[in-house]
């Protein structure tokens, strides 16, 4: 589905399901939809999971059960608000088969936030997720079921409607039954197994637009269900559907469900990837291609989510992050690499600027709390992680790994460890390092060029890079970003470089340039193409006229006062503190922002380009979360203590910029205002705060390092404690946030060894805490 919202989780009892449901046959009356009632029978074919089974507990939310028959015997039952338990006539065993016939009625409910069952005018339909519920699967709002991500079954639907109405469901259409009273029973059958949240029914005055797509293995039926008045618009809106199918089949393997289907519904907040019958908002059926990335996102779930499904809500990036990435992939197939790059660039800005704000903190993409299951980290940052993995592996290895993973694990549930396992061996990338650094760790990386200089050998240049972290624990060990060299005539040259970072986050790489490539270099930039996801956004443009230029992607506005020739202005906005080579070069008593800074580059001379610039600060925290949250850590008091600093390059000291006008907002404590710089110069700009507690000694304090090995482990984990630590605790929790072990250490302890064999396999988080603060690591138990 495509929707992002912060949710509040409600309580839901954890249980081990007593049966595996093999098949659902839902026979429901949905006549007179204005009554908002359903009535009917759910026939469930189930297999016991245990010996001596005599009680079955299933899910059903706020619908009333009339009676239950099991294997032709009337059964007694008890029912609560969200579950019911059946007392069987005897004990059953795993080799037995049980047919449950559950008669029920009532008004299906909506979720408190998003999803559930909806009635709107001539429409009645379900959206299979409840974003405010725990678990978020929401099949239970309209039929009795095992409501989780792991219990997969085939489906059959017999939905009775009034004349003039049609029920469209998951699967293939079978012949309908027309009754003497004018009602119609619509019959649909789904042969592939799906979890409950992917089952769908939609009732309205639908007509079907039928076509076929020539797929890799077969002709695939394509069905669009809309009102008669919307057929022309639907054909135009889905003009590139076949192109999306071609794109995904070529890269991920054949489409394996009965048909491709979209059903129009009056929903105003996203779509839902029901198997073969995607619930698609009518606002997106507008006769244009404006929403074709939404179409592609939902279609991509036919591989990422429907075919292979996340095992738990905490790994939802396996569904939504991959489908979000497929929006960019579709644009690449349909419009070329530039369209792909633009999409990745906009998603990067979204992630860096808003993910931690909307989700209430910096999170890993795997192991998110329940309330952030459908948040920006899962969708947007999750998609960026897929992009990074693709570029690190290379297209050939990446798409081969995708096909292997999907083909081997089709119609099964998975976790992030499974993805890591199946992608291992397809490239030189160390998947354990990648997942520990990019997937299981929160925060962002920022690579900053410390220097670029020619060596003694002509044409040999050394680029030195410092890796900075933004609320992140682990360093990237190896990376191969692209270095782009800009020349004074406006031309450029791009070359890959290989970086191997040490424990301080420092790396260097040598490149060899020809004689012509070595001359008239204006500036160099790293990772302009976002080959890997780093903590900066960029915006550049050739300026030819005077006037206001809003570089929104770099959060900078400048006004060109004079220009006699075109000038290239290139702004990087880094979401991290600037690297300072020599801490003694910092102005005394000033704290630099650890949240962000700007790097200004370009091709211009003082004679042909003159511009003023606004550097806006905003440490506000509005409840709407549509502004602010940029300088919250820096600004702790009145704004009079704020300064703007500048340096020409990383080898020069930061100096307080004085050629400016300070313009605080209406209040000196609202944390909103700006510095109006009279002359925009090349170099780095950063906010500072005059703070008597800021000192060189504090800035140069020793970095504390916590190391663990081996990782992954299957038996023992060794923990090397930081030097000069005090006494404290080590706590270990699993990816659901549950503590599994806690132990104490003393000031003289150097290492600790923990037995992990009883933890079970999966991802775990280790937190070291003493009087000086906390350090965290993640590790995997095989």
XYZ file of C-alpha atoms in Angstrom:
782
model
C 0.000 0.000 0.000
C 1.108 3.593 -0.380
C 0.423 5.707 2.652
C 2.559 6.994 5.483
C 1.165 7.773 8.921
C 2.287 7.617 12.538
C 0.034 5.285 14.497
C -0.708 4.574 18.094
C -0.762 0.861 18.805
C -3.639 -0.742 20.661
C -3.151 -3.860 22.732
C -3.642 -7.275 21.185
C -3.023 -10.592 22.888
C -0.107 -12.603 21.558
C -0.924 -16.245 20.936
C 0.338 -19.302 19.137
C -2.249 -20.318 16.551
C -3.645 -23.770 17.107
C -4.542 -24.402 13.452
C -3.290 -23.699 9.961
C -6.128 -22.461 7.755
C -5.811 -24.012 4.298
C -8.815 -22.479 2.532
C -11.459 -19.794 3.110
C -14.854 -19.928 1.388
C -16.768 -16.739 2.173
C -20.497 -16.690 1.299
C -21.789 -13.253 2.232
C -24.832 -11.135 1.513
C -23.984 -7.476 0.870
C -27.391 -6.319 -0.348
C -28.720 -2.887 0.543
C -25.248 -1.515 1.231
C -26.720 1.626 2.799
C -27.534 -0.573 5.819
C -23.780 -1.189 6.254
C -24.435 -4.806 7.208
C -23.102 -8.148 6.060
C -24.466 -11.573 6.858
C -23.431 -15.038 5.814
C -21.149 -17.978 6.324
C -17.395 -18.511 6.379
C -16.326 -22.083 5.619
C -12.766 -22.726 6.780
C -10.727 -25.808 6.003
C -8.149 -26.130 8.777
C -5.358 -28.451 9.878
C -4.411 -28.782 13.567
C -0.923 -27.626 14.510
C -0.774 -29.747 17.682
C -1.784 -33.101 19.075
C -4.910 -33.418 21.223
C -6.459 -30.261 19.806
C -9.953 -29.609 21.153
C -10.143 -25.788 21.320
C -9.567 -23.445 18.373
C -9.154 -19.676 18.863
C -9.639 -17.370 15.863
C -10.007 -13.648 15.192
C -13.219 -11.746 14.452
C -13.661 -8.081 15.320
C -17.031 -6.758 16.535
C -19.141 -9.067 14.365
C -21.636 -11.405 16.004
C -21.411 -15.165 15.545
C -24.780 -16.911 15.249
C -23.598 -20.521 15.200
C -20.643 -22.751 14.390
C -20.581 -26.231 12.871
C -17.381 -28.270 12.843
C -17.271 -31.416 10.684
C -21.097 -31.393 10.543
C -21.421 -31.192 14.338
C -22.800 -28.122 16.092
C -20.081 -26.653 18.321
C -20.235 -24.498 21.404
C -18.150 -21.343 21.415
C -17.298 -18.252 23.418
C -16.775 -14.825 21.869
C -15.024 -11.630 22.934
C -14.694 -8.293 21.189
C -11.921 -9.486 18.858
C -11.575 -13.281 19.190
C -13.674 -16.394 19.634
C -12.924 -19.931 20.809
C -14.544 -23.136 19.540
C -14.931 -26.293 21.634
C -14.639 -29.231 19.235
C -16.536 -32.518 19.599
C -13.311 -34.495 20.160
C -9.542 -34.249 20.111
C -7.878 -33.730 16.714
C -4.345 -34.320 15.436
C -2.125 -32.763 12.720
C -3.082 -35.469 10.209
C -6.794 -34.608 10.600
C -8.808 -32.124 8.600
C -11.516 -29.929 10.143
C -14.221 -28.017 8.257
C -15.548 -25.083 10.237
C -18.775 -23.380 9.149
C -19.163 -20.084 10.971
C -22.413 -18.153 10.572
C -22.183 -14.508 11.502
C -23.521 -11.021 10.852
C -22.989 -7.374 11.732
C -21.490 -4.115 10.603
C -17.798 -4.368 9.674
C -15.628 -1.702 11.283
C -13.025 0.778 10.152
C -9.663 1.118 11.825
C -9.187 4.159 14.052
C -6.475 5.513 11.729
C -6.443 3.884 8.314
C -7.998 0.780 6.837
C -10.773 -1.631 7.652
C -14.209 -1.748 6.029
C -15.721 1.295 4.320
C -19.174 2.288 3.101
C -19.431 5.372 0.896
C -22.429 6.063 -1.314
C -22.726 3.204 -3.795
C -19.478 1.610 -2.604
C -18.647 -0.992 0.037
C -15.068 -2.272 0.254
C -12.304 -3.358 2.604
C -8.746 -2.086 2.983
C -6.829 -5.003 4.452
C -4.596 -3.152 6.912
C -5.522 -1.432 10.162
C -2.751 1.072 10.821
C -3.998 1.881 14.311
C -4.371 -1.750 15.336
C -2.161 -4.472 16.749
C -1.478 -6.523 14.724
C -2.042 -4.311 11.651
C -3.510 -7.212 9.629
C -7.211 -6.417 9.368
C -8.953 -9.373 7.766
C -10.712 -9.903 11.104
C -12.860 -6.822 10.547
C -14.981 -8.713 7.971
C -14.385 -12.479 8.258
C -13.220 -15.006 10.902
C -9.562 -15.872 10.412
C -6.054 -16.365 11.708
C -5.132 -12.698 11.309
C -1.361 -12.613 10.855
C 1.307 -12.373 8.167
C 2.267 -16.054 8.268
C -0.953 -18.075 7.827
C -1.506 -18.293 4.068
C -4.564 -19.824 2.399
C -6.469 -19.993 -0.872
C -9.814 -18.195 -1.147
C -13.266 -18.485 -2.646
C -15.873 -15.719 -2.544
C -19.644 -15.915 -3.065
C -20.924 -12.355 -2.620
C -24.615 -11.573 -3.111
C -25.566 -8.042 -4.187
C -28.617 -6.161 -5.362
C -29.338 -5.965 -9.077
C -27.194 -3.347 -10.801
C -24.339 -3.929 -8.360
C -21.294 -6.127 -8.800
C -18.895 -7.697 -6.314
C -15.248 -7.791 -7.441
C -12.889 -9.921 -5.350
C -9.397 -11.381 -5.337
C -8.775 -14.091 -7.937
C -10.528 -15.126 -11.143
C -14.214 -14.640 -11.865
C -16.417 -17.719 -12.042
C -19.996 -17.732 -13.453
C -22.413 -15.653 -11.385
C -25.809 -16.857 -10.127
C -28.881 -14.700 -10.904
C -31.723 -15.140 -8.417
C -35.475 -14.725 -9.070
C -35.686 -11.763 -6.692
C -33.159 -9.854 -8.819
C -30.174 -10.348 -6.540
C -26.914 -11.715 -7.938
C -24.272 -13.923 -6.329
C -20.819 -13.172 -7.697
C -18.248 -15.962 -7.546
C -14.478 -15.444 -7.462
C -11.707 -17.954 -6.764
C -8.033 -17.329 -5.847
C -5.725 -20.293 -6.392
C -2.589 -18.783 -4.794
C -2.076 -18.647 -1.037
C -2.129 -15.253 0.671
C -2.293 -13.957 4.250
C -5.602 -12.507 5.437
C -4.805 -8.828 4.883
C -4.510 -9.367 1.110
C -8.048 -10.753 0.639
C -10.465 -8.249 -0.900
C -14.087 -7.556 -1.678
C -15.461 -4.418 -3.320
C -19.125 -3.823 -4.203
C -20.464 -1.062 -6.426
C -21.951 -0.448 -9.872
C -18.813 -1.749 -11.522
C -18.072 -2.601 -15.126
C -14.961 -4.559 -16.055
C -12.315 -3.476 -18.547
C -10.662 -6.710 -19.670
C -7.347 -7.059 -21.468
C -4.302 -9.307 -21.383
C -0.558 -8.906 -20.989
C 1.868 -11.236 -22.786
C 4.008 -12.229 -19.845
C 7.211 -14.226 -19.601
C 5.398 -17.536 -19.022
C 1.793 -16.902 -20.121
C -0.837 -14.425 -21.149
C -1.918 -12.699 -17.950
C -5.524 -11.427 -17.653
C -5.772 -7.751 -16.682
C -9.025 -6.459 -15.178
C -9.840 -2.868 -14.254
C -13.098 -2.427 -12.323
C -14.612 1.068 -12.323
C -17.955 2.769 -12.793
C -19.132 2.985 -16.409
C -18.533 6.742 -16.457
C -14.871 6.222 -15.521
C -13.855 3.683 -18.192
C -12.185 6.183 -20.539
C -10.254 7.780 -17.720
C -9.202 4.365 -16.392
C -7.760 3.314 -19.752
C -5.732 6.531 -19.922
C -4.596 6.382 -16.281
C -3.327 2.801 -16.723
C -1.704 3.470 -20.096
C 1.726 2.343 -18.814
C 0.538 -0.659 -16.794
C 1.908 -3.144 -19.329
C 5.208 -1.278 -19.325
C 5.372 -1.637 -15.540
C 4.618 -5.363 -15.838
C 7.400 -5.772 -18.385
C 9.810 -3.833 -16.157
C 9.116 -5.947 -13.077
C 8.910 -9.338 -14.799
C 12.263 -8.790 -16.508
C 13.944 -7.855 -13.230
C 12.139 -9.977 -10.632
C 10.775 -12.957 -12.509
C 7.326 -13.982 -13.769
C 4.069 -12.643 -12.357
C 2.593 -15.630 -10.491
C -0.914 -14.586 -9.454
C -4.119 -15.422 -11.360
C -4.553 -11.979 -12.823
C -3.601 -8.330 -12.541
C -6.457 -6.287 -11.138
C -7.309 -2.802 -9.903
C -10.678 -1.809 -8.464
C -11.673 1.845 -8.090
C -12.826 2.916 -4.632
C -13.680 6.347 -3.120
C -10.696 6.403 -0.784
C -8.766 9.618 -0.241
C -5.570 8.438 1.449
C -3.626 5.927 -0.606
C -4.181 2.458 -2.027
C -3.984 -1.179 -0.911
C -2.230 -4.071 -2.659
C -4.911 -6.788 -2.306
C -3.950 -9.843 -4.350
C -5.266 -9.585 -7.942
C -7.620 -6.769 -6.898
C -5.719 -3.662 -5.828
C -7.980 -1.110 -4.133
C -7.166 2.027 -6.095
C -8.420 5.521 -5.190
C -10.808 7.156 -7.636
C -8.876 10.432 -7.416
C -6.010 8.628 -9.195
C -8.300 7.486 -12.026
C -8.181 10.958 -13.562
C -7.323 10.220 -17.196
C -3.660 11.255 -16.827
C -0.365 9.689 -15.852
C -0.126 11.830 -12.729
C -0.438 8.838 -10.406
C 1.390 6.182 -12.374
C 4.020 5.741 -9.647
C 1.143 4.806 -7.315
C 0.026 2.253 -9.905
C 3.582 0.890 -10.083
C 4.015 0.805 -6.299
C 0.916 -1.343 -5.816
C 1.800 -3.622 -8.719
C 5.304 -4.145 -7.282
C 3.725 -5.684 -4.182
C 2.817 -8.664 -6.376
C 6.481 -9.595 -5.877
C 7.454 -7.671 -2.727
C 4.777 -8.323 -0.120
C 2.179 -10.549 -1.771
C 4.468 -13.227 -3.219
C 7.006 -13.037 -0.374
C 5.565 -11.470 2.771
C 7.205 -9.972 5.824
C 6.914 -12.254 8.824
C 6.443 -9.424 11.310
C 5.307 -5.808 11.226
C 8.766 -4.714 12.402
C 10.213 -5.824 9.039
C 7.618 -4.003 6.932
C 10.399 -2.472 4.807
C 10.543 -5.860 3.052
C 7.091 -5.032 1.680
C 6.833 -1.251 1.585
C 10.474 -0.204 1.198
C 10.901 -2.455 -1.829
C 7.605 -1.357 -3.378
C 8.597 2.279 -2.839
C 11.913 1.624 -4.554
C 10.022 0.089 -7.478
C 8.424 3.481 -8.137
C 11.868 4.757 -9.125
C 12.596 1.553 -11.021
C 9.383 1.970 -13.024
C 10.362 5.560 -13.890
C 13.757 4.303 -15.068
C 12.059 1.740 -17.337
C 9.472 4.194 -18.646
C 11.455 7.426 -18.938
C 15.150 6.690 -18.482
C 17.913 7.074 -15.912
C 17.407 10.811 -15.337
C 13.840 10.201 -14.143
C 15.129 7.499 -11.793
C 17.825 9.802 -10.411
C 15.336 12.631 -9.844
C 13.061 10.299 -7.904
C 15.921 9.027 -5.730
C 17.019 12.623 -5.081
C 13.549 13.688 -3.937
C 13.213 10.589 -1.737
C 16.605 11.336 -0.169
C 15.484 14.838 0.771
C 12.259 13.404 2.210
C 14.173 10.886 4.302
C 16.882 13.211 5.628
C 14.546 16.113 6.296
C 11.492 14.376 7.700
C 11.931 10.689 8.624
C 13.106 11.330 12.188
C 10.514 14.068 12.645
C 7.480 12.139 11.481
C 8.545 8.874 13.132
C 9.574 10.437 16.437
C 13.292 9.687 16.217
C 16.047 8.045 14.205
C 15.149 4.417 13.479
C 16.631 1.506 11.551
C 14.525 0.333 8.625
C 14.380 -3.172 10.093
C 13.081 -3.607 13.619
C 10.829 -0.532 13.743
C 8.388 -0.174 16.653
C 4.739 -0.996 15.933
C 3.692 2.665 15.875
C 6.126 3.340 12.990
C 5.243 0.257 10.917
C 3.966 2.477 8.122
C 6.283 5.426 8.666
C 8.784 7.327 6.557
C 11.720 5.140 7.632
C 9.938 2.049 6.293
C 8.694 3.510 3.001
C 11.127 6.207 1.976
C 14.372 5.256 3.692
C 13.614 1.580 3.083
C 13.444 2.276 -0.650
C 16.728 4.189 -0.499
C 18.385 1.212 1.178
C 17.330 -0.969 -1.773
C 18.814 1.629 -4.134
C 22.100 1.538 -2.207
C 22.189 -2.252 -2.212
C 21.636 -2.293 -5.975
C 24.510 0.089 -6.608
C 26.878 -1.676 -4.242
C 26.186 -5.050 -5.862
C 25.869 -3.923 -9.474
C 22.797 -4.563 -11.644
C 23.697 -8.054 -12.813
C 24.278 -9.443 -9.310
C 21.448 -7.469 -7.721
C 18.666 -8.554 -10.070
C 19.947 -12.139 -10.152
C 19.730 -12.152 -6.343
C 16.208 -10.702 -6.489
C 15.032 -13.472 -8.812
C 16.630 -16.199 -6.699
C 15.152 -14.839 -3.473
C 11.631 -14.484 -4.891
C 11.622 -17.811 -6.728
C 12.939 -19.771 -3.766
C 10.760 -18.158 -1.083
C 7.571 -17.598 -3.093
C 4.318 -17.857 -1.126
C 6.232 -17.810 2.148
C 6.903 -15.342 4.960
C 10.389 -13.943 5.553
C 12.505 -11.630 7.676
C 15.489 -9.405 6.903
C 17.909 -12.186 7.748
C 16.378 -14.290 4.941
C 16.969 -11.471 2.466
C 20.565 -11.111 3.614
C 21.079 -14.867 3.401
C 19.716 -15.248 -0.126
C 21.595 -12.216 -1.452
C 24.898 -13.473 -0.045
C 27.053 -15.023 -2.740
C 25.732 -12.917 -5.601
C 28.366 -10.202 -5.336
C 31.535 -9.118 -3.570
C 29.500 -7.112 -1.055
C 29.752 -8.430 2.490
C 26.032 -8.732 3.285
C 26.582 -8.982 7.043
C 28.469 -5.668 7.020
C 25.876 -4.090 4.751
C 22.911 -5.128 6.894
C 24.632 -4.197 10.163
C 25.562 -0.790 8.794
C 22.610 0.175 6.604
C 19.602 -1.929 7.637
C 19.862 -2.706 11.345
C 21.436 0.603 12.399
C 19.595 3.912 12.759
C 20.788 7.311 11.505
C 22.730 8.449 8.458
C 26.275 8.576 7.088
C 27.896 11.660 5.586
C 31.082 11.552 3.502
C 32.976 14.857 3.487
C 36.005 15.652 1.342
C 38.819 16.805 3.626
C 41.254 17.559 0.804
C 41.889 17.032 -2.872
C 45.493 17.614 -3.909
C 47.987 16.636 -6.556
C 50.790 14.325 -5.504
C 54.442 14.507 -6.465
C 53.722 12.513 -9.608
C 51.984 14.732 -12.197
C 48.387 13.669 -12.763
C 48.219 11.687 -9.522
C 45.688 13.132 -7.077
C 44.809 12.102 -3.538
C 41.296 12.617 -2.229
C 40.887 12.382 1.535
C 37.447 11.716 2.999
C 36.053 11.929 6.520
C 32.961 9.919 7.401
C 30.623 11.674 9.813
C 27.646 10.044 11.488
C 24.230 11.459 12.291
C 22.668 9.529 15.177
C 24.369 6.406 13.861
C 26.450 3.732 15.590
C 28.248 1.851 12.826
C 30.687 3.199 10.266
C 30.626 2.224 6.612
C 33.700 0.057 6.129
C 33.973 -0.001 2.344
C 32.366 2.189 -0.292
C 32.842 2.984 -3.977
C 31.130 6.319 -4.634
C 31.754 8.418 -7.703
C 33.958 11.513 -7.621
C 32.943 14.289 -9.995
C 35.473 16.906 -11.071
C 34.187 20.255 -12.362
C 36.387 22.436 -14.553
C 36.423 26.199 -14.948
C 34.890 25.970 -18.428
C 31.846 24.176 -17.014
C 32.748 20.682 -18.198
C 33.053 17.754 -15.803
C 34.595 14.318 -15.441
C 33.347 11.451 -13.248
C 35.388 8.558 -11.889
C 34.668 5.896 -9.253
C 36.885 5.794 -6.190
C 37.391 3.059 -3.629
C 37.282 4.046 0.047
C 38.349 1.850 2.951
C 37.544 3.624 6.228
C 39.502 3.180 9.448
C 37.983 3.211 12.922
C 38.063 7.025 12.955
C 36.054 7.173 9.752
C 38.985 8.376 7.635
C 39.727 7.127 4.128
C 41.728 8.187 1.094
C 41.929 7.210 -2.531
C 44.346 7.983 -5.345
C 43.201 8.753 -8.878
C 45.225 9.292 -12.002
C 44.212 11.995 -14.462
C 45.513 12.803 -17.895
C 47.323 16.062 -18.485
C 44.176 17.737 -19.817
C 42.064 16.374 -16.970
C 44.484 17.793 -14.402
C 44.191 21.424 -15.516
C 41.744 24.158 -14.595
C 39.919 22.162 -11.891
C 37.265 24.337 -10.228
C 36.010 21.979 -7.528
C 35.256 18.328 -6.796
C 32.162 16.681 -5.297
C 31.519 13.215 -3.940
C 28.504 11.043 -4.699
C 26.613 13.673 -6.692
C 24.644 10.895 -8.384
C 23.535 9.457 -5.014
C 25.076 6.144 -5.973
C 24.885 5.314 -2.283
C 22.603 7.047 0.203
C 24.540 9.609 2.220
C 23.540 12.406 4.552
C 23.421 15.298 2.127
C 21.177 16.790 -0.520
C 22.365 18.908 -3.416
C 21.038 21.477 -5.837
C 22.862 23.114 -8.688
C 21.969 25.419 -11.548
C 23.505 27.655 -14.162
C 22.365 31.156 -13.238
C 21.962 33.627 -16.102
C 19.784 36.430 -14.753
C 19.380 38.492 -11.610
C 16.625 37.701 -9.128
C 15.683 35.310 -6.338
C 16.830 31.682 -6.546
C 15.236 29.217 -4.119
C 17.386 26.099 -3.802
C 14.754 24.251 -1.777
C 16.536 20.888 -1.966
C 19.573 22.506 -0.295
C 17.511 24.703 2.071
C 19.103 27.920 0.829
C 17.709 31.027 -0.855
C 19.918 33.628 -2.537
C 19.337 36.744 -4.566
C 21.540 37.461 -7.591
C 22.229 41.202 -7.640
C 24.642 41.273 -10.538
C 25.656 38.799 -13.231
C 27.484 39.507 -16.477
C 27.913 35.911 -17.612
C 26.380 32.583 -16.657
C 27.543 31.167 -13.303
C 27.250 27.645 -11.907
C 26.051 27.663 -8.292
C 26.402 24.318 -6.532
C 25.065 23.897 -2.979
C 25.371 20.837 -0.747
C 23.295 20.679 2.429
C 24.906 18.193 4.817
C 22.814 16.713 7.629
C 25.817 16.256 9.904
C 28.453 18.306 11.673
C 31.305 19.564 9.502
C 34.621 17.811 9.815
C 37.230 19.918 11.558
C 40.774 18.738 10.882
C 42.280 20.630 13.811
C 39.984 21.336 16.751
C 42.294 24.121 17.932
C 41.260 26.082 14.823
C 37.733 26.522 16.172
C 36.679 29.888 17.648
C 36.782 29.708 21.435
C 33.484 29.496 23.261
C 31.393 28.609 20.198
C 29.557 25.347 19.743
C 29.210 24.273 16.104
C 25.973 22.740 14.918
C 26.103 18.964 14.881
C 22.908 18.855 12.830
C 23.843 20.444 9.503
C 26.019 22.734 7.428
C 26.237 24.036 3.842
C 29.040 23.625 1.316
C 28.941 26.249 -1.430
C 30.803 25.605 -4.671
C 30.496 26.969 -8.151
C 32.056 28.465 -11.216
C 32.048 32.242 -11.082
C 34.329 35.193 -10.438
C 33.803 38.238 -8.274
C 33.600 40.311 -11.443
C 30.676 38.474 -13.012
C 28.584 37.259 -10.063
C 27.357 38.921 -6.892
C 24.628 37.496 -4.644
C 23.217 37.836 -1.161
C 21.929 34.757 0.669
C 19.505 33.811 3.430
C 20.663 31.135 5.882
C 17.467 30.304 7.765
C 17.493 28.576 11.126
C 14.451 26.822 12.541
C 14.559 24.915 15.794
C 10.803 25.081 16.340
C 8.764 21.955 17.022
C 5.229 22.506 15.663
C 2.739 19.747 16.369
C 1.858 19.610 12.668
C 5.457 18.601 11.921
C 5.497 20.591 8.690
C 8.357 22.911 9.654
C 11.148 23.242 12.175
C 13.149 20.360 13.648
C 16.334 21.549 11.938
C 18.381 23.239 14.671
C 16.828 21.833 17.825
C 20.004 20.485 19.395
C 22.004 23.655 18.741
C 19.600 26.326 20.007
C 19.144 25.935 23.759
C 18.577 29.537 24.842
C 17.999 32.947 23.344
C 18.803 33.465 19.672
C 21.215 36.331 20.413
C 23.835 33.658 21.049
C 23.587 32.353 17.477
C 26.324 33.080 14.957
C 27.046 32.047 11.371
C 30.558 30.827 10.602
C 32.390 30.392 7.310
C 35.588 28.757 6.103
C 36.983 28.656 2.537
C 37.689 24.916 2.771
C 38.203 22.094 5.273
C 41.882 22.966 5.820
C 41.052 26.522 6.951
C 39.595 27.587 10.311
C 35.962 28.538 10.796
C 35.550 32.254 11.393
C 32.464 34.148 12.533
C 30.880 35.806 9.480
C 30.402 39.525 10.114
C 29.345 40.828 6.706
C 25.698 40.051 7.344
C 22.469 41.131 8.981
C 21.029 39.035 11.811
C 17.237 38.797 11.539
C 15.613 36.851 14.376
C 11.894 36.223 14.254
C 9.181 37.961 16.297
C 10.633 36.418 19.450
C 14.220 35.741 20.420
C 13.148 32.444 21.938
C 10.965 31.011 19.142
C 14.100 29.543 17.496
C 13.132 30.873 14.048
C 15.093 33.468 12.074
C 17.854 33.987 9.539
C 21.227 35.439 8.710
C 21.219 37.693 5.623
C 24.723 37.365 4.163
C 25.761 40.314 1.995
C 28.069 38.276 -0.254
C 27.662 34.573 -0.948
C 31.133 33.022 -0.970
C 32.482 29.600 -1.781
C 33.229 27.398 1.195
C 31.418 25.975 4.204
C 28.772 27.748 6.272
C 27.598 26.472 9.643
C 25.542 27.809 12.539
C 27.264 28.216 15.875
C 26.122 29.050 19.385
C 28.100 31.119 21.848
C 28.374 28.848 24.851
C 30.714 29.378 27.754
C 30.838 25.623 28.324
C 32.161 24.993 24.808
C 35.921 24.534 24.949
C 38.730 23.022 22.979
C 39.149 20.405 25.672
C 35.542 19.265 25.272
C 35.762 19.234 21.517
C 38.885 17.100 21.566
C 37.696 14.600 24.160
C 38.509 10.990 23.531
C 36.132 8.969 21.359
C 34.799 5.901 23.121
C 34.709 2.701 21.108
C 32.708 -0.438 21.834
C 33.472 -3.512 19.705
C 31.843 -6.936 19.502
C 32.798 -10.144 17.660
C 32.094 -12.475 15.976
C 29.092 -10.986 14.212
C 27.015 -12.988 13.267
C 27.520 -15.428 16.118
C 26.005 -18.776 16.981
C 27.421 -19.406 20.438
C 29.614 -16.826 22.184
C 29.788 -13.044 21.754
C 32.885 -11.166 22.951
C 32.448 -7.520 23.990
C 35.491 -5.243 24.193
C 34.593 -2.390 26.550
C 35.672 1.239 25.936
C 38.814 2.493 27.596
C 38.432 4.546 30.804
C 34.842 3.492 31.363
C 33.138 3.546 34.725
C 30.843 0.881 36.173
C 27.523 0.249 34.476
C 25.264 -2.209 32.666
C 24.959 -4.039 29.369
C 21.422 -4.745 28.184
C 20.467 -6.940 25.245
C 17.057 -6.825 23.560
C 15.571 -8.535 20.505
C 14.131 -6.755 17.472
C 10.727 -6.610 19.183
C 12.196 -4.532 22.023
C 12.055 -7.355 24.580
C 15.010 -7.617 26.997
C 16.726 -10.999 26.867
C 19.753 -10.380 29.084
C 21.234 -7.789 31.427
C 24.582 -7.826 33.225
C 26.800 -5.444 35.179
C 30.442 -4.474 34.653
C 33.018 -2.631 36.751
C 35.481 0.135 35.902
C 38.404 -2.263 35.573
C 36.724 -4.760 33.254
C 38.152 -4.894 29.742
C 35.982 -7.490 28.041
C 32.916 -9.619 28.624
C 31.757 -12.842 26.978
C 28.082 -13.672 26.583
C 26.568 -16.999 25.587
C 24.007 -16.430 22.822
C 22.971 -19.983 21.951
C 19.747 -19.676 23.966
C 18.656 -16.371 22.427
C 17.240 -17.938 19.268
C 18.176 -16.737 15.794
C 17.604 -13.156 14.661
C 18.681 -9.562 15.194
C 19.578 -8.272 18.672
C 20.570 -4.886 20.091
C 23.271 -4.408 22.741
C 23.349 -1.213 24.824
C 26.391 -0.336 26.956
C 25.735 2.362 29.576
C 27.907 3.909 32.260
C 28.074 7.338 33.901
C 29.604 8.839 30.743
C 26.759 7.824 28.455
C 25.486 5.089 26.176
C 26.960 3.130 23.247
C 24.980 0.707 21.093
C 25.684 -2.171 18.735
C 23.538 -4.617 16.827
C 24.402 -8.262 16.178
C 22.911 -11.351 14.591
C 22.560 -14.778 16.138
C 22.546 -17.476 13.466
